[in-house]
Coordinates of C-alpha atoms and ligand atoms in Angstrom, one line a residue:
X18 CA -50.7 -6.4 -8.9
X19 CA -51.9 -8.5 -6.3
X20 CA -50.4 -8.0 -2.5
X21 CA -50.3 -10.1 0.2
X22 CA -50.5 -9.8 3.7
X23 CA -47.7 -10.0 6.1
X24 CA -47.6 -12.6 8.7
X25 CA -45.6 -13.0 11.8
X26 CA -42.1 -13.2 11.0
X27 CA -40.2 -13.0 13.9
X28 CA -39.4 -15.8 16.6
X29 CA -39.7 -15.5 19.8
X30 CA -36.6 -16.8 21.7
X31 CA -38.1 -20.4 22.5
X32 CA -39.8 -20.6 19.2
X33 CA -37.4 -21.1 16.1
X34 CA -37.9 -18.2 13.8
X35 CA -39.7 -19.1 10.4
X36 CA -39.0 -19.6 6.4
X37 CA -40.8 -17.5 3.9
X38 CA -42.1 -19.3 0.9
X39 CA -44.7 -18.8 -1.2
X40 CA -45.6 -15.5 0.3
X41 CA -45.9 -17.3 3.9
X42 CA -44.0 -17.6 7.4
X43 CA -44.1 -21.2 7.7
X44 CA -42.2 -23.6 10.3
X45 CA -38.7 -25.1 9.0
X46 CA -39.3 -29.0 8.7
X47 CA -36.3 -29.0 11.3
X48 CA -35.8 -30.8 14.5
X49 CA -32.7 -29.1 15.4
X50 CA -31.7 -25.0 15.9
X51 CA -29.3 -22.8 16.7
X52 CA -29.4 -20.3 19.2
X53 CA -28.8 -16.1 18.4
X54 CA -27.5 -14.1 21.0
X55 CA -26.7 -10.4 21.3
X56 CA -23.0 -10.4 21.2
X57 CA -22.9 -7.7 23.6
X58 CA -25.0 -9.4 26.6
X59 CA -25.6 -12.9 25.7
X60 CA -29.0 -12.9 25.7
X61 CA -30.9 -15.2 23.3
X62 CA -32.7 -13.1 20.6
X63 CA -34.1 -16.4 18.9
X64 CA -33.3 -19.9 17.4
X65 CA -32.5 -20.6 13.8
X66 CA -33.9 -23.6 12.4
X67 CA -31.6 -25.7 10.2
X68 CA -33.6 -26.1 7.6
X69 CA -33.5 -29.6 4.8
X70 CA -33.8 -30.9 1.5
X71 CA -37.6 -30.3 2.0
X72 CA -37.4 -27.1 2.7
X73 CA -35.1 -26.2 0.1
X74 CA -36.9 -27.9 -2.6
X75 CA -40.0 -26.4 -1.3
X76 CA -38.8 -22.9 -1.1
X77 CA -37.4 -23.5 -5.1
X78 CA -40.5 -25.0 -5.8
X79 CA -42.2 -21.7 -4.7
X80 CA -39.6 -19.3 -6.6
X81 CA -39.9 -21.4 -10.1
X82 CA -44.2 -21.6 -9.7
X83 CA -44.0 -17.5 -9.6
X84 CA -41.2 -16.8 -11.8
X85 CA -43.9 -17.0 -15.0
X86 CA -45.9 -14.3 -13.6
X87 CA -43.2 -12.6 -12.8
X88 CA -40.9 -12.4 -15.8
X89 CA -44.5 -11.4 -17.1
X90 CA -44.8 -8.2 -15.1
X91 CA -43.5 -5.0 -16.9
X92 CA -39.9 -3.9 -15.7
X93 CA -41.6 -0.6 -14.9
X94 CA -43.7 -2.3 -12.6
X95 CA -41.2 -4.5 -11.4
X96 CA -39.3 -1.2 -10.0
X97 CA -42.5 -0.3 -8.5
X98 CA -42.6 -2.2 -5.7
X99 CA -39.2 -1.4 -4.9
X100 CA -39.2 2.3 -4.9
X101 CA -42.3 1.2 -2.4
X102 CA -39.8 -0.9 -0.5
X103 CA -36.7 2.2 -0.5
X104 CA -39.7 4.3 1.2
X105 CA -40.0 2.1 3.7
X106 CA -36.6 1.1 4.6
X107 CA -35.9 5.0 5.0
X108 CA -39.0 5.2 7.4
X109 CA -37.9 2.3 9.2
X110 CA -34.1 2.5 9.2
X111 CA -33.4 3.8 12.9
X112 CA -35.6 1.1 14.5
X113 CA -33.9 -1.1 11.6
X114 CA -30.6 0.3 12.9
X115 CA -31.0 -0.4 16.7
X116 CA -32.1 -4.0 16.1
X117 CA -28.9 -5.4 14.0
X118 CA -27.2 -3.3 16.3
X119 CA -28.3 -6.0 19.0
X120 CA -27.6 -8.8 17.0
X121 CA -24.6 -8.1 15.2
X122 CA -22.9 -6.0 17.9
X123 CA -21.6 -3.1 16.0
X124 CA -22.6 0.4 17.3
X125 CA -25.9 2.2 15.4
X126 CA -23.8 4.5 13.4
X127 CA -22.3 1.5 11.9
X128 CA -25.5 -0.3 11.4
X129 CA -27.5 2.7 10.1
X130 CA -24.2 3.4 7.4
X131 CA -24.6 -0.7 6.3
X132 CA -28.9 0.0 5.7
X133 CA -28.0 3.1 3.8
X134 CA -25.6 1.1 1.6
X135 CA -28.4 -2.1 1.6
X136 CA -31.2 1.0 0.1
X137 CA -28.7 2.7 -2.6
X138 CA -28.6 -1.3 -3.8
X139 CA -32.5 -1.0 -3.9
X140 CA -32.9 3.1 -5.2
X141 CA -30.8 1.5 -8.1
X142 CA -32.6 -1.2 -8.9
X143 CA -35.3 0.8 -9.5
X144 CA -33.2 2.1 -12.5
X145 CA -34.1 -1.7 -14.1
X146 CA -36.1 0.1 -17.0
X147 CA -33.2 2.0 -18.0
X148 CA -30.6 -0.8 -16.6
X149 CA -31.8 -3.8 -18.8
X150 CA -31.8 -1.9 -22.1
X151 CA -30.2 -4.0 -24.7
X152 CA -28.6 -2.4 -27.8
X153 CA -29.5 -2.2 -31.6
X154 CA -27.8 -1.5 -34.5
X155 CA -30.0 -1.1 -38.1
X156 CA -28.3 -2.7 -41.3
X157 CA -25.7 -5.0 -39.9
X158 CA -26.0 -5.7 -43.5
X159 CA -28.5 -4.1 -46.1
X160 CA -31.7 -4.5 -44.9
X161 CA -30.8 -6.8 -41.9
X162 CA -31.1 -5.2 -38.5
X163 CA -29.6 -6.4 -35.1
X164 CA -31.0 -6.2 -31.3
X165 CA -30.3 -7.4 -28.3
X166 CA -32.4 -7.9 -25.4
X167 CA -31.7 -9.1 -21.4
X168 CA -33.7 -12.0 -19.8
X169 CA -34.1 -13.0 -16.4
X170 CA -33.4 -16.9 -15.7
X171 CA -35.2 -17.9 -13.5
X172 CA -34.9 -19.0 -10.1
X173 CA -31.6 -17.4 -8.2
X174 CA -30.1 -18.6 -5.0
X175 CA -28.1 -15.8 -2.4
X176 CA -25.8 -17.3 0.5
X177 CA -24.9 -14.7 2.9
X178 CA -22.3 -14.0 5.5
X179 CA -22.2 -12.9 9.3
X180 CA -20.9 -9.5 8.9
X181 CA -23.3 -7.2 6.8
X182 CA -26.7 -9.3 7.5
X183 CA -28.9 -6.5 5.6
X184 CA -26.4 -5.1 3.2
X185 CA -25.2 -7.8 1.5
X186 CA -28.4 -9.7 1.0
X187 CA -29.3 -6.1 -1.0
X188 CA -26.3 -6.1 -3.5
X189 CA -28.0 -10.0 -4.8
X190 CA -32.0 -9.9 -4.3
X191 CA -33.1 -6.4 -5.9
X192 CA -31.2 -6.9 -9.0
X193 CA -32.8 -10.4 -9.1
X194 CA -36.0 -9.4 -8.8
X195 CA -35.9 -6.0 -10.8
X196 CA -34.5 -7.8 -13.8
X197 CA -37.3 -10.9 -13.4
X198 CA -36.0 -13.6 -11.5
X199 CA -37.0 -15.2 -8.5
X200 CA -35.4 -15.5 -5.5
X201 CA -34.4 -17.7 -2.8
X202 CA -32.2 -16.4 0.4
X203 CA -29.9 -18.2 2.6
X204 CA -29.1 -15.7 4.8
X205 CA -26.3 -16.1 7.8
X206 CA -27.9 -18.2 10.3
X207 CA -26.0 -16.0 13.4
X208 CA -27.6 -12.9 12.8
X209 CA -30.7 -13.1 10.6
X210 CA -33.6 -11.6 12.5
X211 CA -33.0 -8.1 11.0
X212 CA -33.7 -9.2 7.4
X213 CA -36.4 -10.8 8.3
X214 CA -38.5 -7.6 9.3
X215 CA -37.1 -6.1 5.5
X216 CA -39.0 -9.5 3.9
X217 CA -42.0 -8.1 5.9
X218 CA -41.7 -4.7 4.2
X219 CA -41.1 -6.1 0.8
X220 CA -44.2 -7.7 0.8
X221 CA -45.8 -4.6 2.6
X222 CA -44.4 -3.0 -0.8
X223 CA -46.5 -5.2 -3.1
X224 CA -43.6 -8.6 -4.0
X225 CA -45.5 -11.1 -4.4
X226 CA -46.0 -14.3 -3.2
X227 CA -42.9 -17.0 -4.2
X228 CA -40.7 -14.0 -6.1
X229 CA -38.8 -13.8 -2.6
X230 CA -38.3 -16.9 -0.2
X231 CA -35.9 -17.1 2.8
X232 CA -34.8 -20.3 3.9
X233 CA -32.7 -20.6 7.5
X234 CA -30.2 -23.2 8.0
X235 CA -26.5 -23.9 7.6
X236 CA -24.3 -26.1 5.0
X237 CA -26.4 -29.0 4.5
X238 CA -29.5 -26.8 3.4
X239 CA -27.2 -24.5 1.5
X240 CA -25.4 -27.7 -0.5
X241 CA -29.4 -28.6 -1.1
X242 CA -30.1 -25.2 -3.1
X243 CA -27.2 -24.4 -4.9
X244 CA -27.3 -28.2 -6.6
X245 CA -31.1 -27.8 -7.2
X246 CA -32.1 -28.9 -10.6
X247 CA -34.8 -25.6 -10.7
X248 CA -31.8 -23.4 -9.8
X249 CA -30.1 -21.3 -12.5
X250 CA -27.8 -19.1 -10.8
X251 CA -25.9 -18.5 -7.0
X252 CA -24.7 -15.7 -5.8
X253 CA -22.2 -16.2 -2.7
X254 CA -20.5 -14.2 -0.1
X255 CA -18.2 -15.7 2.8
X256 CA -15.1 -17.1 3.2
X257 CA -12.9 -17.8 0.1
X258 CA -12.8 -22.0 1.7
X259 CA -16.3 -22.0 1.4
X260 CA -16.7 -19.6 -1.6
X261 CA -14.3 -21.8 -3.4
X262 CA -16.3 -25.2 -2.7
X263 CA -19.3 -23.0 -3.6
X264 CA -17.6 -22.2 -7.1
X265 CA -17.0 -25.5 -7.7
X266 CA -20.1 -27.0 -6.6
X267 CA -22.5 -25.1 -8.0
X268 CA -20.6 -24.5 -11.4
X269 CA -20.1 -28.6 -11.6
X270 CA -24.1 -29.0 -11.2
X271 CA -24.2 -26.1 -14.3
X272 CA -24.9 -23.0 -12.9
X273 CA -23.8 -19.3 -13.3
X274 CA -21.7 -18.6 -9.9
X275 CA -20.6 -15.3 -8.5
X276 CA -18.6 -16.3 -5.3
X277 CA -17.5 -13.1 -3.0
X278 CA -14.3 -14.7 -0.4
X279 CA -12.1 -13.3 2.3
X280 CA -9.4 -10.7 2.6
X281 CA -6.5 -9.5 4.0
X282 CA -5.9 -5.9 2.8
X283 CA -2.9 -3.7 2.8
X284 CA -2.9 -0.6 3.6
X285 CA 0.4 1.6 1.9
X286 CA 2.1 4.4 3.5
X287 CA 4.5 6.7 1.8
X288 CA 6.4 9.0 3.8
X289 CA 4.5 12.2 1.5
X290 CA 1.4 10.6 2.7
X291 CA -0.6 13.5 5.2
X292 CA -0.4 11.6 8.3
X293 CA -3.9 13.0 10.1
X294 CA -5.7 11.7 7.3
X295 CA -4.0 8.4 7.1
X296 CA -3.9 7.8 10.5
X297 CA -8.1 8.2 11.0
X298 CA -8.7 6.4 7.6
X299 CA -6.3 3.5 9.2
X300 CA -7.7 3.3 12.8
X301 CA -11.3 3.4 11.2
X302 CA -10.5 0.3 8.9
X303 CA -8.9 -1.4 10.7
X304 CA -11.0 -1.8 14.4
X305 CA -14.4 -0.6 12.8
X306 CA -16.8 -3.4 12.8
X307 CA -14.3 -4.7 15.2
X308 CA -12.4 -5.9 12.3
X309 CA -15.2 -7.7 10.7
X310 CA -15.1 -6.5 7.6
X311 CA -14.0 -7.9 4.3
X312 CA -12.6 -4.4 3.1
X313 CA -11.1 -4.0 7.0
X314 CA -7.5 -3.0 6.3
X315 CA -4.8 -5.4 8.6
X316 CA -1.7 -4.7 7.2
X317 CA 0.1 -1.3 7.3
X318 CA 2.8 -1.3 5.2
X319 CA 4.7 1.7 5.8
X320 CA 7.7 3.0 3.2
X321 CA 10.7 4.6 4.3
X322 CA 10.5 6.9 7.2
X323 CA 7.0 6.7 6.8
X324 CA 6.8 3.4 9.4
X325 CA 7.7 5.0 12.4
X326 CA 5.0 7.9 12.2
X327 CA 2.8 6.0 11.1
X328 CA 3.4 3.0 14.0
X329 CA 3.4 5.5 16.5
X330 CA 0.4 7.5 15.7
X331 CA -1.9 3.8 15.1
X332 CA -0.9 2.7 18.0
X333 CA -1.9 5.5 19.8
X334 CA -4.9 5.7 18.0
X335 CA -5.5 2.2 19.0
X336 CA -5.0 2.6 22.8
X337 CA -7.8 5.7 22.1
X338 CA -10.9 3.8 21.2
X339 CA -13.9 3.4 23.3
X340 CA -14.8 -0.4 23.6
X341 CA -18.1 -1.3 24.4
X342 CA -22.2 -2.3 24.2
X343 CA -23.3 -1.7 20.0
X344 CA -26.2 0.6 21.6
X345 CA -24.2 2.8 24.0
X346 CA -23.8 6.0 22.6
X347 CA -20.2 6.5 23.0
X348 CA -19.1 2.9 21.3
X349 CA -16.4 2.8 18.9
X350 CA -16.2 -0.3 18.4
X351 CA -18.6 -3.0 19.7
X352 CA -17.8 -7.4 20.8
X353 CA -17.1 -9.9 17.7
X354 CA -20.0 -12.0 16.8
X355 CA -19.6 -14.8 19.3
X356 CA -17.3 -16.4 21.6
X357 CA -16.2 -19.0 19.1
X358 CA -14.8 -16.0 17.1
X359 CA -13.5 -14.2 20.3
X360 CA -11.2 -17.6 20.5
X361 CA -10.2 -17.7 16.9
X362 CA -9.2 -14.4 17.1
X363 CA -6.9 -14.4 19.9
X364 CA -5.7 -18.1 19.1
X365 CA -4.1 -15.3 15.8
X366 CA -2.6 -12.9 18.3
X367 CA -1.1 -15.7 20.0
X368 CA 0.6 -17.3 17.3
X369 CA 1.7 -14.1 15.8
X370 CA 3.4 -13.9 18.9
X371 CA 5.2 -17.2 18.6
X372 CA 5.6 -16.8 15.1
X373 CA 7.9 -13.3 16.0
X374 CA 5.6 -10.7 15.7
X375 CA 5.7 -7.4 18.9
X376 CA 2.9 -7.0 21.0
X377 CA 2.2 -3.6 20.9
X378 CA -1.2 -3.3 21.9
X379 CA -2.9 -6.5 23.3
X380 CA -6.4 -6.9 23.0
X381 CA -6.3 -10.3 24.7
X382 CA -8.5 -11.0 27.5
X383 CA -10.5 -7.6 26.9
X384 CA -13.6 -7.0 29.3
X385 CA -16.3 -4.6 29.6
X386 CA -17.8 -3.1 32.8
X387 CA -21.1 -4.6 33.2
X388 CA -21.0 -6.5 30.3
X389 CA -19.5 -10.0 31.6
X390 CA -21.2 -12.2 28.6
X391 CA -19.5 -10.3 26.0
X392 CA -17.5 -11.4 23.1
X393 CA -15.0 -8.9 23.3
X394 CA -11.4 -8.6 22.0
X395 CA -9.5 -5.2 22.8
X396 CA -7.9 -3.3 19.7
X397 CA -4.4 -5.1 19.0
X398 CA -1.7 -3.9 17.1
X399 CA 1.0 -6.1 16.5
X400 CA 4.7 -5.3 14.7
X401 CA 7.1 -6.9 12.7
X402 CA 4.4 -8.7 10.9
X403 CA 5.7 -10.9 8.1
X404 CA 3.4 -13.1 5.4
X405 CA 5.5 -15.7 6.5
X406 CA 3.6 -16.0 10.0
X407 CA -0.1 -16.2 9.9
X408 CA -0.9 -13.6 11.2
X409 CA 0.7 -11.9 8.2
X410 CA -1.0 -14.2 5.6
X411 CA -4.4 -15.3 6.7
X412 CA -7.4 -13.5 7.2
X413 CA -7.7 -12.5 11.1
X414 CA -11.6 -10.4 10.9
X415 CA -11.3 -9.1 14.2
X416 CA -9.4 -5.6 15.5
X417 CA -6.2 -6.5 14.7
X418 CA -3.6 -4.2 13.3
X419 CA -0.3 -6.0 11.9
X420 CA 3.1 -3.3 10.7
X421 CA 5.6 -4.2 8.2
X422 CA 8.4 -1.7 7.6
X423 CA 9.8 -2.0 3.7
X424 CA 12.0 0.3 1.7
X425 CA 9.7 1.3 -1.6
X426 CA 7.1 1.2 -3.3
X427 CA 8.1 -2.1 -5.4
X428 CA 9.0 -3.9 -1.9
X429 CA 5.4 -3.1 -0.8
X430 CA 3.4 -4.3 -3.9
X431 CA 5.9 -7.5 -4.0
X432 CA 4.8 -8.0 -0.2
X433 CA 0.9 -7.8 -1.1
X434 CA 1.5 -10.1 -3.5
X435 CA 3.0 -13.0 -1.3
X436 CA -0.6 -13.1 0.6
X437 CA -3.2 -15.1 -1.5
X438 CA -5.9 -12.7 -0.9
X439 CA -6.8 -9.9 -3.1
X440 CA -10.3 -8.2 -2.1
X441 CA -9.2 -4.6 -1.7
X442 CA -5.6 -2.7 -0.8
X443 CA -5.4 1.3 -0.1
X444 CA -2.2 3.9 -0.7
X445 CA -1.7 7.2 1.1
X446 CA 0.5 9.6 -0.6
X447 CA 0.6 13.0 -1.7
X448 CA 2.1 11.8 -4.9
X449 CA -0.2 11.7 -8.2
X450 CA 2.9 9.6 -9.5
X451 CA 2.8 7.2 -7.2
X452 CA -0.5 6.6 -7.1
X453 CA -0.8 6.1 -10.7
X454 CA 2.0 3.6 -10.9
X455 CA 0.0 1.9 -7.6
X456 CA -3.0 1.8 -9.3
X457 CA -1.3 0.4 -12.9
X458 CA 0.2 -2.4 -11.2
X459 CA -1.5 -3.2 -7.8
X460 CA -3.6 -6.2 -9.5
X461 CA -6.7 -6.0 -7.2
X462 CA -10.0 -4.9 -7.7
X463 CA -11.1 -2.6 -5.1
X464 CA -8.6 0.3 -4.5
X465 CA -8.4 3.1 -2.2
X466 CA -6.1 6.2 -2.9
X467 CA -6.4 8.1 0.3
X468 CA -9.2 6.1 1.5
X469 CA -9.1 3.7 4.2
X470 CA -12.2 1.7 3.2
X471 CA -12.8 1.6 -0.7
X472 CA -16.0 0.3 -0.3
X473 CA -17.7 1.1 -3.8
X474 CA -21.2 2.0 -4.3
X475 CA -24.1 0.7 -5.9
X476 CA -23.9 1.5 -9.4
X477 CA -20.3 0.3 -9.1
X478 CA -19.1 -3.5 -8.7
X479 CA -18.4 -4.8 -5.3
X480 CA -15.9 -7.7 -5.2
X481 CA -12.3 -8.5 -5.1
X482 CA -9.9 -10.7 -7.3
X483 CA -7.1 -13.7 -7.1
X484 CA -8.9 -15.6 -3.5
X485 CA -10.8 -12.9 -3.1
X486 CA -13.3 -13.7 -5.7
X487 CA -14.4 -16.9 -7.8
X488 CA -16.5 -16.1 -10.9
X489 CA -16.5 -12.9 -13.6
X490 CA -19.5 -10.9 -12.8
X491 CA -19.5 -8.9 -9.2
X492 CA -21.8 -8.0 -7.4
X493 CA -23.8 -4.8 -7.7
X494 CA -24.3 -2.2 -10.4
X495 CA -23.8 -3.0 -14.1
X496 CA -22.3 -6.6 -13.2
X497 CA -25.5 -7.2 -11.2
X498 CA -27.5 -7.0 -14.1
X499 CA -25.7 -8.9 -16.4
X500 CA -25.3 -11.6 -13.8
X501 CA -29.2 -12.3 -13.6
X502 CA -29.6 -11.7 -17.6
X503 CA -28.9 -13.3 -20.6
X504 CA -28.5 -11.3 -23.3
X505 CA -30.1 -13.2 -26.4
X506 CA -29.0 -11.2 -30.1
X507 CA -31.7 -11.0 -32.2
X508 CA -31.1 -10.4 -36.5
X509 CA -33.9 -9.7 -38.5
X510 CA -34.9 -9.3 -41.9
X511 CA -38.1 -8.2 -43.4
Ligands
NAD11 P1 -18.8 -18.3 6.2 O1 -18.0 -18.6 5.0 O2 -18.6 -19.0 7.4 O3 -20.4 -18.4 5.9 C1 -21.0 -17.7 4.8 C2 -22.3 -18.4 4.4 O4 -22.0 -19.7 3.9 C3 -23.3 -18.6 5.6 O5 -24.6 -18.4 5.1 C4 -23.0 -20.1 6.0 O6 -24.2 -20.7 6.5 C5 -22.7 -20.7 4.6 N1 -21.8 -21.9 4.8 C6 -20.8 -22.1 5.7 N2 -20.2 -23.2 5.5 C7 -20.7 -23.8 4.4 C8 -20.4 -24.9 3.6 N3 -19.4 -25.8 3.9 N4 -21.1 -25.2 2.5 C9 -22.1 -24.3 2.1 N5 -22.4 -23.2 2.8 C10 -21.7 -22.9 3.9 O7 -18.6 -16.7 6.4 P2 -19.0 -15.8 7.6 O8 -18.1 -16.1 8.8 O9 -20.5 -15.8 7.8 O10 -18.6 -14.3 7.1 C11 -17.3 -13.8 7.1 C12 -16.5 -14.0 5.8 O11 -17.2 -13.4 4.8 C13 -15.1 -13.4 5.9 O12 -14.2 -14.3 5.3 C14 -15.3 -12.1 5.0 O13 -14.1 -11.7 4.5 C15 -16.3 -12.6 4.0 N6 -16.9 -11.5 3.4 C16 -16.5 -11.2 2.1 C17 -17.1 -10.1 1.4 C18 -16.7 -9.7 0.1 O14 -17.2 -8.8 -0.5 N7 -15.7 -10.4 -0.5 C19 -18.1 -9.3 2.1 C20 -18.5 -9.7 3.4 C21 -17.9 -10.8 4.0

């Protein structure tokens, strides 16, 4: 297999960092860019061109000319270049680490955990071999034998969020690739530099030219590829207003759609529950990331006598946590992604407060020493929280804890269920009965039973249900595959 050399990827703060397509760093056609800062200090890393139509039709372009070639090579090989690319990532990952540390803002033990997750998305995607299998069965009828077998598509299309800028990219492009597609990546245009170094090490790996393109921008390039006549397929993670318009967009110009959305998960507490553990696994869902997760927990909803332990004990945890620069050693939690997001955030705590929720912990007007330019918001934890308000209905993503006190189990399902959101929801109980019955009728896809963050892994799916989710195929694992396949059936007779 031919490889191609690397060239310079990254921008330079005055120069707007470049799209990758056709195996080449080349200049967006844009005239205007956005600038990305380190959330922490404010200083520019780099500009982000918005890309156009050109661009995006020239980045397809590339993906459809090599997607021949490609389908062509055998899986096996296919899986080659990324067991190269897992090598690499693993050497590189602390250097990897420290620099989306400084453009995301959350501290390196965060950003190392969010690359590990990114390479078990790769190391299984090397299974493709094995993965893409289709199925046979001899005499269907006598003498007639059935097969299936999976095909790639074509050319796929990934939009990407803010919040896991290497991670989530991995859950879409690998299985793409590995299964014979080509590729084209939108990634977030307020944190994108680290990626860029992992398209550098992809190629170092042996991709080659036009089975991966990058293209940087916002909406208007985004509304370009997903509608592109040469695009089969578009795989989505954001905010369920935009994953929705995605949805509908992209399945009304005939593609395949798989459109990840926002949360707002609840977090259960029965008065059985051991209270260490569920007061660590709370306080680390809720204000890691500062909040900016889409499987951060926000609302504890604690049964019975359970609610004043467990409002005591958060709160205190809250009060605990060391605020401050992603890099420091001692950080917690890190600033939110930039002072646009500081505002929304507190506009939240604000009109909770209005609305009737307590202050109990305000995180309003936060600062860090010798860090003036910072984005910061201080952990809050806020009481008496009712989907009514919205702080108790809409998706905060900052550090923002909000307590509801009900009387059973049934009152704290009914209360998930008034919130439109269903990505993920957790219970804490010593109770196998409970448990099960929380499990039967909870009605959302990601569930954690003594875990604060069910975050599932590779070879599982990753995505939520009701706003949480718009399409049938998740991301990751089995549903990954089947999402860049077609599975043709075959009957023969000889
Ligand atoms: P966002 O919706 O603002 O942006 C996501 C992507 O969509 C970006 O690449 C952006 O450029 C693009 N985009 C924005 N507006 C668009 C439009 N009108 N048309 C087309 N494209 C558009 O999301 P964000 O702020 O970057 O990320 C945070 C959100 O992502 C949160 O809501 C979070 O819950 C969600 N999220 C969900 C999951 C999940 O697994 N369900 C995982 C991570 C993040």
């Amino acid at each position: 297999m031919e490889q191609s050399t690397p060239s310079v990827s990254a921008g330079t703060s005055d120069a707007p960092i470049r799209n990758f397509i056709g195996g080449e760093w080349v200049p967006a056609s844009a005239t205007d860019a956005l600038e990305i800062t380190d959330p922490g200090t404010g200083e520019v890393l780099g500009h982000v061109p918005l890309s156009r139509t050109g661009d995006a039709d020239a980045a397809v372009q590339a993906a459809a000319d090599a997607w021949p070639a490609w389908r062509a090579t055998p899986p096996v090989e296919r899986a080659r270049v990324l067991f190269r690319l897992k090598g690499l990532l693993e050497e590189k990952k602390h250097e990897l680490a420290r620099d989306l540390s400084r453009e995301h803002g959350k501290n390196v033990k965060e950003t190392l955990g969010e690359i590990q997750r990114g390479i078990e998305n790769v190391e299984h995607a090397c299974g493709i071999p094995t993965l893409m299998m289709g199925d046979t069965l001899e005499d269907v009828a006598s003498g007639i034998d059935c097969e299936t077998v999976r095909q790639p598509l074509g050319v796929f299309v990934g939009i990407t969020p803010y919040n896991f800028p290497v991670m989530i990219p991995l859950w879409f492009w690998p299985y793409a690739v590995a299964t014979g597609n080509t590729f084209v990546l939108k990634p977030s245009e307020q944190d994108p530099l680290t990626h860029q170094k992992i398209v550098d090490l992809a190629v170092e790996a042996g991709l080659p030219p036009g089975v991966l393109n990058v293209v940087h921008g916002d909406k208007d390039v985004t509304t370009s590829l997903i509608q592109h006549p040469l695009v089969k397929g578009v795989s989505f993670v954001g905010s369920s207003a935009i994953a929705r318009i995605i949805y509908q967009t992209a399945g009304a110009a005939g593609k395949r759609v798989q459109a990840l959305g926002g949360a707002k998960n609840h977090m259960i507490v029965l008065p059985d529950a051991d209270l260490d553990l569920t007061t660590e696994a709370i306080v680390g869902s809720v204000y890691g990331s500062a909040g900016q997760r889409c499987l951060a927990g926000t609302q504890i909803v604690g049964i019975g006598e359970a609610y004043e332990r467990i409002k005591d004990r958060v709160t205190a945890g809250a009060r605990s946590l060391k605020v401050g620069y992603g890099l420091a050693e001692d950080t917690f939690m890190g600033p939110v992604i930039s002072g646009s997001h500081r505002d929304r955030v507190v506009d939240f705590i604000d009109a909770g407060e209005r609305e009737g929720a307590r202050v109990l912990v305000d995180g309003r007007g936060f600062t860090v020493d010798g860090y003036p330019h910072g984005h910061w918001v201080g952990p809050t934890v806020l009481d008496e929280v009712d989907p009514a308000m919205s702080v108790g209905r809409e998706e905060i993503f900052g550090p923002v804890a909000g307590l509801t006190a009900v009387g059973s189990l049934d009152e704290a399902v009914d209360l998930m269920h008034r919130v439109e959101y269903g990505n993920a929801t957790s219970i804490f109980t010593t109770s196998g009965r409970a448990a099960r019955e929380f499990r039967y009728r909870a009605g959302i896809n990601m569930m954690g039973i003594n875990i604060g963050v069910a975050a599932p892994m590779a070879f599982f799916p990753f995505g939520g249900s009701r706003a949480s989710f718009f399409g049938d195929l998740r991301a990751q694992g089995r549903d990954g595959v089947a999402f860049y396949t077609d599975q043709r059936v075959v009957i023969s007779r000889w």
